[in-house]
Amino acid sequence: MSILKIARMGHPVLLAKAAPVPDPSAPEIRRLIADMAETLLDAGGVGLAAPQVHVPLRVFIWRQAEGMVALVNPVLTALGPETEAAWEGCLSIPGLRGEVPRWRRLHFAGLDADGRAVEGEAEGIAARIMQHETDHLDGILYTMRMADLGRFGFNEELARAAAPAQNPA
Ligand code: NI
């Protein structure tokens, strides 16, 4: 396994639409997911999408209490009209965070790291992370979803202003 270099905002890979993974069980995809997991742990984030490590494929990982989870070729669908705004960070936009409106509840479907079909419902932080990561697969950064650019700033300044911390994704 190896720690991969994370692309930062301004790199074109972060604005491109990623391609579906043709064979999730292929050895190179397993290796990619393992390397992404090591990279995410090293960086101290909660989520990481393949385009963030310069690989334009539709796969992301995130950390749950139970461990690291991968979702390949994800499809998200809103459950209901409710949205909620909360602070987000991004490993590709280091040192900053901003408040982003997201669907509160969603249905997700895709494939796991073994190529098996998975689906379910998520809400709150889990739903937020999945939306943040799926946006990366479509070339969208959280800053492009913000409703109020006044609620965007450097972590250190916002900490003094008592905005809640959020691990980057
Ligand atoms: Ni991100």
mmCIF file of N, CA, C and O and ligand atoms in Angstrom, residues 47-49 52 89-93 132-133 136 141-142 168-169, ligand 1:
data_model
loop_
_atom_site.group_PDB
_atom_site.id
_atom_site.type_symbol
_atom_site.label_atom_id
_atom_site.label_comp_id
_atom_site.label_asym_id
_atom_site.label_seq_id
_atom_site.Cartn_x
_atom_site.Cartn_y
_atom_site.Cartn_z
ATOM 1 N N GLY A 47 -13.541 11.274 4.582
ATOM 2 C CA GLY A 47 -13.923 10.716 3.294
ATOM 3 C C GLY A 47 -12.917 11.108 2.230
ATOM 4 O O GLY A 47 -12.188 12.104 2.382
ATOM 5 N N LEU A 48 -12.871 10.314 1.155
ATOM 6 C CA LEU A 48 -11.926 10.590 0.069
ATOM 7 C C LEU A 48 -12.476 9.979 -1.216
ATOM 8 O O LEU A 48 -12.883 8.813 -1.232
ATOM 9 N N ALA A 49 -12.493 10.772 -2.279
ATOM 10 C CA ALA A 49 -12.968 10.304 -3.581
ATOM 11 C C ALA A 49 -11.766 10.127 -4.518
ATOM 12 O O ALA A 49 -10.775 10.853 -4.412
ATOM 13 N N GLN A 52 -9.738 12.869 -6.096
ATOM 14 C CA GLN A 52 -8.861 13.623 -5.186
ATOM 15 C C GLN A 52 -7.447 13.057 -5.146
ATOM 16 O O GLN A 52 -6.527 13.740 -4.697
ATOM 17 N N GLY A 89 -15.428 20.453 5.539
ATOM 18 C CA GLY A 89 -14.082 20.700 5.056
ATOM 19 C C GLY A 89 -13.794 19.737 3.926
ATOM 20 O O GLY A 89 -14.607 18.848 3.633
ATOM 21 N N CYS A 90 -12.646 19.917 3.279
ATOM 22 C CA CYS A 90 -12.283 19.045 2.155
ATOM 23 C C CYS A 90 -10.764 18.924 2.126
ATOM 24 O O CYS A 90 -10.062 19.936 2.240
ATOM 25 N N LEU A 91 -10.278 17.709 1.969
ATOM 26 C CA LEU A 91 -8.831 17.500 1.922
ATOM 27 C C LEU A 91 -8.207 18.202 0.714
ATOM 28 O O LEU A 91 -7.006 18.447 0.710
ATOM 29 N N SER A 92 -9.017 18.545 -0.281
ATOM 30 C CA SER A 92 -8.513 19.254 -1.456
ATOM 31 C C SER A 92 -8.557 20.772 -1.280
ATOM 32 O O SER A 92 -8.106 21.507 -2.170
ATOM 33 N N ILE A 93 -9.124 21.217 -0.141
ATOM 34 C CA ILE A 93 -9.193 22.655 0.165
ATOM 35 C C ILE A 93 -8.694 22.811 1.602
ATOM 36 O O ILE A 93 -9.457 23.141 2.513
ATOM 37 N N HIS A 132 -21.058 14.852 -0.440
ATOM 38 C CA HIS A 132 -19.786 15.541 -0.678
ATOM 39 C C HIS A 132 -18.896 14.700 -1.608
ATOM 40 O O HIS A 132 -18.324 15.215 -2.578
ATOM 41 N N GLU A 133 -18.813 13.392 -1.308
ATOM 42 C CA GLU A 133 -17.928 12.523 -2.098
ATOM 43 C C GLU A 133 -18.473 12.268 -3.502
ATOM 44 O O GLU A 133 -17.718 12.250 -4.476
ATOM 45 N N HIS A 136 -17.647 15.008 -5.725
ATOM 46 C CA HIS A 136 -16.276 14.939 -6.260
ATOM 47 C C HIS A 136 -16.244 14.141 -7.564
ATOM 48 O O HIS A 136 -15.449 14.444 -8.462
ATOM 49 N N LEU A 141 -17.000 20.791 -6.153
ATOM 50 C CA LEU A 141 -16.429 20.994 -4.821
ATOM 51 C C LEU A 141 -17.472 21.649 -3.924
ATOM 52 O O LEU A 141 -18.379 22.331 -4.404
ATOM 53 N N TYR A 142 -17.317 21.481 -2.588
ATOM 54 C CA TYR A 142 -18.366 21.982 -1.689
ATOM 55 C C TYR A 142 -18.573 23.487 -1.805
ATOM 56 O O TYR A 142 -19.663 23.989 -1.597
ATOM 57 N N PRO A 168 -12.215 17.032 7.463
ATOM 58 C CA PRO A 168 -12.255 17.202 6.008
ATOM 59 C C PRO A 168 -12.591 15.909 5.276
ATOM 60 O O PRO A 168 -12.327 14.825 5.786
ATOM 61 N N ALA A 169 -13.166 16.025 4.073
ATOM 62 C CA ALA A 169 -13.587 14.855 3.308
ATOM 63 C C ALA A 169 -13.209 15.019 1.846
ATOM 64 O O ALA A 169 -12.886 16.081 1.408
HETATM 65 NI NI NI B 1 -13.719 16.773 -0.426
#
